[in-house]
Amino acid sequence: MLTADVVNLLLGDGEATPKAIETTAMEMVRTGRLQGEQKADGTLTVRMLPRTSDTAPLRPVEELVVERIRRRSRSGVDRVPIGALGPGDGDEFWVWWRGFQDSVRDETTALGLIRPARNKYVTLVYRGAALAAWFGALWAGVSWSPDWMRILLEVVLVLSLLGLVWLSDVPLGSGPRLTAAGRQAAREWRTHECAGDHRLPKRQVGGTGPESALPVREPRRIWSSYGRSWHVVDTGPLDIPRWGHLWQFVVLAVTVCAASVAAVVLSLTARLPFDWEWDTAPVLTGVLLWGLWLPARRHVLAVPDESSFRGAVISRWDYDTHHDDPHTDVTHYCCSIEDPATRKAWSFEVGQWSRPMFSRKANPELKDRFRVGDIVDVHCSPRRREIHQISVVEAVSRAD
C-alpha cells in the first residue's frame, strides 16, 4: 500500500497537489502520528502529539506536515483544521510547499515510480533535433517532388512554421515523468476502492506557483485563527473594481447625450432608412449600460470608504512588475488584514522596492515588515485599497 502523498503524485501525473496535505494529515491521524478531532460543524482538526522515546521516526513528508501545523498554531491555538494547512497564507505557504513537493518526489523516486525532471538544455537539444529532422525532410521534399506534391508540401511547411509560434510558449523544462511502473500504479489507483479519498480537486490551487496561492487578483476565502478561534474569512482582492465608478457614469452620460443629439440632427438633415431606430438607439444603449453600471456601483458602495480597526495579517505575498524606462524591476509587498468586526479581510500594498533589472535582491525590511499572525492597528480606505496608517501591536516570532 503506497502512502497518501505518493498516491497523490501518481494521480497528478508526476506533480504533487495541495490535496496531498489533507490526505497525508488524515493518514497520520489513522496511524496515531497526529490526534484528530471532528468539531460539531463537521470540520476535522488535527493537533501534534508529544514525542516519546518509543515513538517511531517520522518520514520527511510527515515532518513537514508537523512543521506546517506548528506554524499555523502560533496564534495561541493548538488545533488546526485540515483545510487551514493548504494554500491561503501566501508566501509562507509557498516556501513550505516547495519543500513538501521535493520530499514527495524524493520518496516516489526512491520507489522507482517517477523519473527526475530532465535538464532544460537536454530537452532543448532533443526538440531542436526533432525540428531539424522535420523541416529538413519537408525542404527536401519540396526540392525533389513533382509540382502537385510540391504545393502540398509547401502548405505543410507554412503551417509548420506557424506552429513554431505556438511552440514558443511551451516551457523548456520537462517536469518529473512517471515510469512504466508509475503509470501502472496510477491506473490501478484510479479504479481503487479508496480512490475517492484521493480524488483531486477540479481546480488546483497553489500547485503551479506562488501566484496561484495568493489573493492577488480575485477574492478568496482564507482560514484565520485571530481571537484563538479558527474561522474562514472572505478576503477581498488587491485591485479595486474596474466598473462602477462615478467618473465612468459621467463619461457614459455625456457620450449618450452627444450620440442622441448627433442622431437627431442626422435624422433631420438627411433622409435615412429607419429614422426612429437612429433616434432611439443611443437611448437604448444608455439604458443598457446603466443597467450594467448600477449593480457594479452598488457593489463599490458596499465597501467602506474609511475604516479603522485592530486586526490580524492572514496572508502576505509579493509580486514584481517591470519598467523599461529606466530598466528596473519593482517588487510590491502586499498583505491581507482581517477586520474582526465584519469577518472580512482587505488586501493592501504596504511597500515597494525598486532594483536593477534581472537583480534577485530583496528588501529584508519590507519583506519581514509584516508576517502572517501579526496583530496590527489599521486606518485605511478599503474602497480605494489604501492604507493611511498602520502599526504593529503584537508581532509573531521572526525566528522561523
GROMACS .gro file of C-alpha atoms in nm:
model
  400
    1MET     CA    1   0.000   0.000   0.000
    2LEU     CA    2   0.151   0.332  -0.108
    3THR     CA    3   0.145   0.634   0.121
    4ALA     CA    4  -0.108   0.910   0.066
    5ASP     CA    5   0.141   1.163  -0.070
    6VAL     CA    6   0.277   0.915  -0.327
    7VAL     CA    7  -0.075   0.829  -0.443
    8ASN     CA    8  -0.148   1.199  -0.486
    9LEU     CA    9   0.158   1.244  -0.706
   10LEU     CA   10   0.065   0.941  -0.918
   11LEU     CA   11  -0.288   1.070  -0.972
   12GLY     CA   12  -0.140   1.412  -1.056
   13ASP     CA   13   0.071   1.258  -1.336
   14GLY     CA   14   0.400   1.339  -1.166
   15GLU     CA   15   0.304   1.659  -0.984
   16ALA     CA   16   0.206   1.677  -0.617
   17THR     CA   17  -0.105   1.886  -0.547
   18PRO     CA   18  -0.228   2.053  -0.225
   19LYS     CA   19  -0.471   1.763  -0.185
   20ALA     CA   20  -0.168   1.565  -0.062
   21ILE     CA   21  -0.154   1.778   0.253
   22GLU     CA   22  -0.506   1.679   0.355
   23THR     CA   23  -0.467   1.309   0.273
   24THR     CA   24  -0.127   1.287   0.444
   25ALA     CA   25  -0.264   1.450   0.761
   26MET     CA   26  -0.561   1.211   0.766
   27GLU     CA   27  -0.323   0.917   0.718
   28MET     CA   28  -0.116   1.040   1.013
   29VAL     CA   29  -0.433   1.054   1.224
   30ARG     CA   30  -0.515   0.694   1.133
   31THR     CA   31  -0.163   0.577   1.222
   32GLY     CA   32  -0.153   0.767   1.551
   33ARG     CA   33   0.106   1.026   1.443
   34LEU     CA   34  -0.144   1.310   1.493
   35GLN     CA   35  -0.454   1.349   1.705
   36GLY     CA   36  -0.773   1.425   1.514
   37GLU     CA   37  -1.100   1.567   1.635
   38GLN     CA   38  -1.417   1.645   1.444
   39LYS     CA   39  -1.597   1.962   1.550
   40ALA     CA   40  -1.975   1.998   1.571
   41ASP     CA   41  -1.988   2.158   1.226
   42GLY     CA   42  -1.804   1.862   1.073
   43THR     CA   43  -1.464   2.030   1.046
   44LEU     CA   44  -1.178   1.787   1.106
   45THR     CA   45  -0.899   1.938   1.317
   46VAL     CA   46  -0.556   1.794   1.394
   47ARG     CA   47  -0.300   1.859   1.664
   48MET     CA   48   0.052   1.742   1.734
   49LEU     CA   49   0.115   1.464   1.984
   50PRO     CA   50   0.408   1.478   2.229
   51ARG     CA   51   0.708   1.277   2.114
   52THR     CA   52   0.821   0.990   2.334
   53SER     CA   53   1.125   0.764   2.328
   54ASP     CA   54   0.931   0.478   2.170
   55THR     CA   55   0.767   0.698   1.902
   56ALA     CA   56   0.856   0.580   1.552
   57PRO     CA   57   1.051   0.833   1.345
   58LEU     CA   58   0.853   1.042   1.101
   59ARG     CA   59   0.905   1.040   0.728
   60PRO     CA   60   1.031   1.367   0.576
   61VAL     CA   61   0.684   1.441   0.438
   62GLU     CA   62   0.526   1.382   0.778
   63GLU     CA   63   0.785   1.606   0.945
   64LEU     CA   64   0.686   1.884   0.705
   65VAL     CA   65   0.317   1.837   0.790
   66VAL     CA   66   0.403   1.863   1.161
   67GLU     CA   67   0.604   2.177   1.085
   68ARG     CA   68   0.308   2.322   0.899
   69ILE     CA   69   0.078   2.251   1.195
   70ARG     CA   70   0.328   2.416   1.430
   71ARG     CA   71   0.341   2.728   1.213
   72ARG     CA   72  -0.036   2.754   1.190
   73SER     CA   73  -0.068   2.702   1.570
   74ARG     CA   74   0.143   3.002   1.666
   75SER     CA   75  -0.155   3.228   1.737
   76GLY     CA   76  -0.238   3.057   2.064
   77VAL     CA   77  -0.439   2.765   1.924
   78ASP     CA   78  -0.333   2.402   1.943
   79ARG     CA   79  -0.573   2.251   1.688
   80VAL     CA   80  -0.569   2.331   1.319
   81PRO     CA   81  -0.845   2.249   1.065
   82ILE     CA   82  -0.711   2.036   0.782
   83GLY     CA   83  -0.830   2.298   0.534
   84ALA     CA   84  -0.609   2.558   0.705
   85LEU     CA   85  -0.298   2.354   0.621
   86GLY     CA   86  -0.337   2.426   0.250
   87PRO     CA   87  -0.293   2.746   0.048
   88GLY     CA   88  -0.405   3.071   0.199
   89ASP     CA   89  -0.125   3.248   0.384
   90GLY     CA   90   0.066   3.343   0.072
   91ASP     CA   91   0.444   3.335   0.064
   92GLU     CA   92   0.467   3.143   0.390
   93PHE     CA   93   0.274   2.857   0.234
   94TRP     CA   94   0.472   2.867  -0.087
   95VAL     CA   95   0.814   2.844   0.086
   96TRP     CA   96   0.694   2.541   0.280
   97TRP     CA   97   0.516   2.393  -0.023
   98ARG     CA   98   0.834   2.373  -0.233
   99GLY     CA   99   0.998   2.160   0.036
  100PHE     CA  100   0.689   1.942   0.058
  101GLN     CA  101   0.686   1.883  -0.318
  102ASP     CA  102   1.057   1.794  -0.319
  103SER     CA  103   1.008   1.545  -0.035
  104VAL     CA  104   0.718   1.375  -0.214
  105ARG     CA  105   0.923   1.349  -0.535
  106ASP     CA  106   1.222   1.206  -0.349
  107GLU     CA  107   1.002   0.945  -0.184
  108THR     CA  108   0.838   0.849  -0.512
  109THR     CA  109   1.169   0.839  -0.699
  110ALA     CA  110   1.312   0.601  -0.437
  111LEU     CA  111   1.022   0.364  -0.513
  112GLY     CA  112   1.106   0.372  -0.885
  113LEU     CA  113   0.769   0.524  -0.980
  114ILE     CA  114   0.899   0.853  -1.120
  115ARG     CA  115   1.197   0.986  -1.312
  116PRO     CA  116   1.363   1.315  -1.216
  117ALA     CA  117   1.293   1.624  -1.424
  118ARG     CA  118   1.500   1.644  -1.743
  119ASN     CA  119   1.760   1.919  -1.778
  120LYS     CA  120   1.628   2.205  -1.991
  121TYR     CA  121   1.937   2.204  -2.215
  122VAL     CA  122   1.895   1.833  -2.288
  123THR     CA  123   1.529   1.898  -2.363
  124LEU     CA  124   1.629   2.181  -2.597
  125VAL     CA  125   1.870   1.954  -2.785
  126TYR     CA  126   1.604   1.684  -2.827
  127ARG     CA  127   1.344   1.931  -2.951
  128GLY     CA  128   1.593   2.104  -3.180
  129ALA     CA  129   1.694   1.772  -3.337
  130ALA     CA  130   1.330   1.676  -3.393
  131LEU     CA  131   1.250   2.014  -3.553
  132ALA     CA  132   1.562   1.997  -3.773
  133ALA     CA  133   1.466   1.650  -3.895
  134TRP     CA  134   1.105   1.758  -3.965
  135PHE     CA  135   1.186   2.078  -4.153
  136GLY     CA  136   1.479   1.912  -4.331
  137ALA     CA  137   1.253   1.639  -4.462
  138LEU     CA  138   0.993   1.896  -4.574
  139TRP     CA  139   1.255   2.108  -4.752
  140ALA     CA  140   1.400   1.805  -4.928
  141GLY     CA  141   1.051   1.701  -5.034
  142VAL     CA  142   0.977   2.048  -5.173
  143SER     CA  143   1.303   2.042  -5.372
  144TRP     CA  144   1.266   1.697  -5.527
  145SER     CA  145   0.891   1.637  -5.552
  146PRO     CA  146   0.671   1.687  -5.861
  147ASP     CA  147   0.465   2.004  -5.891
  148TRP     CA  148   0.140   1.869  -5.744
  149MET     CA  149   0.324   1.725  -5.443
  150ARG     CA  150   0.538   2.039  -5.401
  151ILE     CA  151   0.228   2.256  -5.347
  152LEU     CA  152   0.101   2.023  -5.077
  153LEU     CA  153   0.439   2.014  -4.901
  154GLU     CA  154   0.470   2.392  -4.915
  155VAL     CA  155   0.132   2.424  -4.739
  156VAL     CA  156   0.252   2.181  -4.470
  157LEU     CA  157   0.578   2.377  -4.439
  158VAL     CA  158   0.393   2.707  -4.389
  159LEU     CA  159   0.162   2.552  -4.130
  160SER     CA  160   0.464   2.406  -3.951
  161LEU     CA  161   0.630   2.747  -3.938
  162LEU     CA  162   0.312   2.894  -3.791
  163GLY     CA  163   0.318   2.614  -3.537
  164LEU     CA  164   0.654   2.740  -3.411
  165VAL     CA  165   0.468   3.043  -3.271
  166TRP     CA  166   0.263   2.811  -3.055
  167LEU     CA  167   0.573   2.613  -2.954
  168SER     CA  168   0.738   2.932  -2.830
  169ASP     CA  169   0.506   2.925  -2.526
  170VAL     CA  170   0.596   2.565  -2.437
  171PRO     CA  171   0.833   2.564  -2.136
  172LEU     CA  172   1.182   2.427  -2.195
  173GLY     CA  173   1.193   2.234  -1.871
  174SER     CA  174   1.048   1.887  -1.863
  175GLY     CA  175   0.886   1.804  -1.530
  176PRO     CA  176   0.904   1.473  -1.345
  177ARG     CA  177   0.771   1.183  -1.550
  178LEU     CA  178   0.610   0.863  -1.435
  179THR     CA  179   0.795   0.542  -1.515
  180ALA     CA  180   0.618   0.239  -1.658
  181ALA     CA  181   0.566   0.110  -1.303
  182GLY     CA  182   0.435   0.453  -1.202
  183ARG     CA  183   0.184   0.463  -1.488
  184GLN     CA  184   0.065   0.114  -1.398
  185ALA     CA  185   0.026   0.212  -1.032
  186ALA     CA  186  -0.165   0.527  -1.132
  187ARG     CA  187  -0.408   0.322  -1.343
  188GLU     CA  188  -0.466   0.084  -1.053
  189TRP     CA  189  -0.530   0.366  -0.807
  190ARG     CA  190  -0.778   0.540  -1.036
  191THR     CA  191  -1.001   0.232  -1.007
  192HIS     CA  192  -0.917   0.156  -0.642
  193GLU     CA  193  -1.197   0.140  -0.385
  194CYS     CA  194  -1.025   0.422  -0.189
  195ALA     CA  195  -0.975   0.643  -0.494
  196GLY     CA  196  -1.245   0.882  -0.370
  197ASP     CA  197  -1.030   0.982  -0.072
  198HIS     CA  198  -0.751   1.089  -0.308
  199ARG     CA  199  -0.967   1.250  -0.577
  200LEU     CA  200  -0.802   1.566  -0.698
  201PRO     CA  201  -0.993   1.896  -0.685
  202LYS     CA  202  -1.109   2.034  -1.019
  203ARG     CA  203  -0.908   2.349  -0.964
  204GLN     CA  204  -0.552   2.302  -0.841
  205VAL     CA  205  -0.489   2.599  -0.611
  206GLY     CA  206  -0.129   2.671  -0.528
  207GLY     CA  207   0.018   2.381  -0.725
  208THR     CA  208   0.171   2.569  -1.016
  209GLY     CA  209   0.338   2.864  -0.848
  210PRO     CA  210   0.314   3.125  -0.577
  211GLU     CA  211   0.071   3.346  -0.768
  212SER     CA  212  -0.184   3.065  -0.777
  213ALA     CA  213  -0.189   3.052  -0.398
  214LEU     CA  214  -0.228   3.423  -0.331
  215PRO     CA  215  -0.530   3.656  -0.315
  216VAL     CA  216  -0.386   3.900  -0.569
  217ARG     CA  217  -0.643   3.924  -0.848
  218GLU     CA  218  -0.960   3.769  -0.713
  219PRO     CA  219  -1.149   3.720  -0.384
  220ARG     CA  220  -1.053   3.421  -0.175
  221ARG     CA  221  -1.162   3.251   0.146
  222ILE     CA  222  -0.875   3.213   0.392
  223TRP     CA  223  -0.854   3.039   0.727
  224SER     CA  224  -0.771   3.267   1.021
  225SER     CA  225  -0.709   3.192   1.389
  226TYR     CA  226  -0.744   3.552   1.512
  227GLY     CA  227  -0.913   3.553   1.852
  228ARG     CA  228  -0.784   3.197   1.913
  229SER     CA  229  -1.072   3.052   1.716
  230TRP     CA  230  -1.035   2.913   1.365
  231HIS     CA  231  -1.277   3.058   1.112
  232VAL     CA  232  -1.295   3.133   0.739
  233VAL     CA  233  -1.256   3.492   0.622
  234ASP     CA  234  -1.375   3.639   0.293
  235THR     CA  235  -1.070   3.818   0.155
  236GLY     CA  236  -1.111   4.098  -0.096
  237PRO     CA  237  -0.878   4.131  -0.396
  238LEU     CA  238  -0.589   4.373  -0.414
  239ASP     CA  239  -0.719   4.552  -0.723
  240ILE     CA  240  -1.010   4.793  -0.698
  241PRO     CA  241  -1.320   4.713  -0.913
  242ARG     CA  242  -1.283   4.820  -1.274
  243TRP     CA  243  -1.650   4.909  -1.324
  244GLY     CA  244  -1.897   5.107  -1.115
  245HIS     CA  245  -1.705   5.429  -1.051
  246LEU     CA  246  -1.871   5.771  -1.063
  247TRP     CA  247  -1.643   5.911  -1.334
  248GLN     CA  248  -1.749   5.627  -1.562
  249PHE     CA  249  -2.113   5.729  -1.519
  250VAL     CA  250  -2.027   6.088  -1.611
  251VAL     CA  251  -1.844   5.976  -1.925
  252LEU     CA  252  -2.129   5.742  -2.007
  253ALA     CA  253  -2.392   6.013  -1.966
  254VAL     CA  254  -2.200   6.266  -2.178
  255THR     CA  255  -2.139   6.008  -2.452
  256VAL     CA  256  -2.505   5.901  -2.467
  257CYS     CA  257  -2.626   6.262  -2.477
  258ALA     CA  258  -2.380   6.352  -2.754
  259ALA     CA  259  -2.479   6.043  -2.951
  260SER     CA  260  -2.850   6.122  -2.907
  261VAL     CA  261  -2.806   6.482  -3.028
  262ALA     CA  262  -2.598   6.365  -3.324
  263ALA     CA  263  -2.860   6.106  -3.418
  264VAL     CA  264  -3.143   6.363  -3.402
  265VAL     CA  265  -2.951   6.616  -3.612
  266LEU     CA  266  -2.858   6.350  -3.864
  267SER     CA  267  -3.217   6.229  -3.895
  268LEU     CA  268  -3.342   6.588  -3.954
  269THR     CA  269  -3.081   6.687  -4.211
  270ALA     CA  270  -3.059   6.365  -4.410
  271ARG     CA  271  -3.313   6.109  -4.522
  272LEU     CA  272  -3.203   5.783  -4.369
  273PRO     CA  273  -3.380   5.448  -4.353
  274PHE     CA  274  -3.520   5.351  -4.015
  275ASP     CA  275  -3.538   5.707  -3.877
  276TRP     CA  276  -3.687   5.609  -3.541
  277GLU     CA  277  -3.418   5.346  -3.484
  278TRP     CA  278  -3.148   5.614  -3.525
  279ASP     CA  279  -3.320   5.825  -3.260
  280THR     CA  280  -3.380   5.552  -3.004
  281ALA     CA  281  -3.057   5.351  -3.044
  282PRO     CA  282  -2.844   5.585  -2.822
  283VAL     CA  283  -3.115   5.592  -2.556
  284LEU     CA  284  -3.147   5.214  -2.553
  285THR     CA  285  -2.770   5.181  -2.539
  286GLY     CA  286  -2.757   5.420  -2.243
  287VAL     CA  287  -3.030   5.226  -2.061
  288LEU     CA  288  -2.842   4.901  -2.122
  289LEU     CA  289  -2.512   5.041  -1.994
  290TRP     CA  290  -2.691   5.197  -1.698
  291GLY     CA  291  -2.833   4.856  -1.612
  292LEU     CA  292  -2.478   4.718  -1.617
  293TRP     CA  293  -2.323   5.008  -1.425
  294LEU     CA  294  -2.577   5.035  -1.143
  295PRO     CA  295  -2.518   4.687  -0.987
  296ALA     CA  296  -2.144   4.745  -1.009
  297ARG     CA  297  -2.188   5.083  -0.839
  298ARG     CA  298  -2.382   4.922  -0.556
  299HIS     CA  299  -2.101   4.670  -0.515
  300VAL     CA  300  -1.846   4.953  -0.491
  301LEU     CA  301  -2.054   5.144  -0.235
  302ALA     CA  302  -2.089   4.828  -0.024
  303VAL     CA  303  -1.717   4.855   0.057
  304PRO     CA  304  -1.649   5.113   0.331
  305ASP     CA  305  -1.464   5.425   0.222
  306GLU     CA  306  -1.286   5.473   0.556
  307SER     CA  307  -1.222   5.220   0.831
  308SER     CA  308  -1.014   5.188   1.147
  309PHE     CA  309  -0.974   4.857   1.328
  310ARG     CA  310  -0.735   4.623   1.504
  311GLY     CA  311  -0.692   4.303   1.307
  312ALA     CA  312  -0.454   4.028   1.208
  313VAL     CA  313  -0.242   3.969   0.899
  314ILE     CA  314  -0.379   3.647   0.748
  315SER     CA  315  -0.188   3.648   0.417
  316ARG     CA  316   0.135   3.805   0.292
  317TRP     CA  317   0.283   3.798  -0.058
  318ASP     CA  318   0.481   3.999  -0.310
  319TYR     CA  319   0.485   4.029  -0.687
  320ASP     CA  320   0.708   4.200  -0.943
  321THR     CA  321   0.645   4.449  -1.222
  322HIS     CA  322   0.890   4.556  -1.492
  323HIS     CA  323   0.958   4.909  -1.616
  324ASP     CA  324   1.152   4.981  -1.936
  325ASP     CA  325   1.235   5.346  -1.867
  326PRO     CA  326   1.452   5.316  -1.668
  327HIS     CA  327   1.517   4.941  -1.681
  328THR     CA  328   1.410   4.842  -1.332
  329ASP     CA  329   1.206   4.575  -1.159
  330VAL     CA  330   0.973   4.682  -0.880
  331THR     CA  331   0.874   4.442  -0.601
  332HIS     CA  332   0.534   4.511  -0.449
  333TYR     CA  333   0.492   4.388  -0.091
  334CYS     CA  334   0.129   4.315  -0.002
  335CYS     CA  335  -0.078   4.161   0.272
  336SER     CA  336  -0.439   4.089   0.367
  337ILE     CA  337  -0.563   4.214   0.705
  338GLU     CA  338  -0.872   4.076   0.877
  339ASP     CA  339  -1.131   4.309   1.024
  340PRO     CA  340  -1.274   4.103   1.313
  341ALA     CA  341  -1.594   4.308   1.335
  342THR     CA  342  -1.706   4.211   0.984
  343ARG     CA  343  -1.516   3.882   0.941
  344LYS     CA  344  -1.376   4.027   0.619
  345ALA     CA  345  -1.019   4.090   0.513
  346TRP     CA  346  -0.891   4.374   0.298
  347SER     CA  347  -0.584   4.349   0.075
  348PHE     CA  348  -0.331   4.631   0.058
  349GLU     CA  349   0.009   4.710  -0.085
  350VAL     CA  350   0.230   4.804   0.210
  351GLY     CA  351   0.557   4.884   0.032
  352GLN     CA  352   0.755   4.898  -0.292
  353TRP     CA  353   1.121   4.841  -0.363
  354SER     CA  354   1.297   4.913  -0.695
  355ARG     CA  355   1.603   4.721  -0.808
  356PRO     CA  356   1.805   4.692  -1.130
  357MET     CA  357   1.658   4.466  -1.396
  358PHE     CA  358   1.745   4.095  -1.357
  359SER     CA  359   1.858   4.154  -0.998
  360ARG     CA  360   1.748   3.891  -0.747
  361LYS     CA  361   1.792   4.112  -0.443
  362ALA     CA  362   1.510   4.163  -0.196
  363ASN     CA  363   1.447   4.418   0.074
  364PRO     CA  364   1.455   4.226   0.405
  365GLU     CA  365   1.298   4.513   0.600
  366LEU     CA  366   0.992   4.528   0.375
  367LYS     CA  367   0.972   4.151   0.328
  368ASP     CA  368   0.959   4.085   0.703
  369ARG     CA  369   0.777   4.402   0.799
  370PHE     CA  370   0.450   4.209   0.830
  371ARG     CA  371   0.407   3.834   0.869
  372VAL     CA  372   0.106   3.612   0.899
  373GLY     CA  373  -0.018   3.629   1.257
  374ASP     CA  374   0.090   3.987   1.332
  375ILE     CA  375  -0.171   4.197   1.516
  376VAL     CA  376  -0.189   4.547   1.368
  377ASP     CA  377  -0.380   4.872   1.412
  378VAL     CA  378  -0.502   4.999   1.074
  379HIS     CA  379  -0.657   5.320   0.946
  380CYS     CA  380  -0.738   5.262   0.580
  381SER     CA  381  -0.971   5.305   0.286
  382PRO     CA  382  -1.086   4.958   0.181
  383ARG     CA  383  -1.270   5.103  -0.118
  384ARG     CA  384  -0.951   5.254  -0.263
  385ARG     CA  385  -0.724   4.978  -0.123
  386GLU     CA  386  -0.512   5.242   0.050
  387ILE     CA  387  -0.353   5.238   0.396
  388HIS     CA  388  -0.333   5.574   0.574
  389GLN     CA  389  -0.162   5.446   0.889
  390ILE     CA  390  -0.060   5.105   1.016
  391SER     CA  391   0.136   4.992   1.321
  392VAL     CA  392   0.225   4.654   1.467
  393VAL     CA  393   0.072   4.585   1.808
  394GLU     CA  394   0.185   4.226   1.856
  395ALA     CA  395   0.438   4.061   1.624
  396VAL     CA  396   0.492   3.689   1.582
  397SER     CA  397   0.840   3.545   1.613
  398ARG     CA  398   1.066   3.603   1.313
  399ALA     CA  399   1.288   3.308   1.406
  400ASP     CA  400   1.101   3.064   1.178
   0.00000   0.00000   0.00000
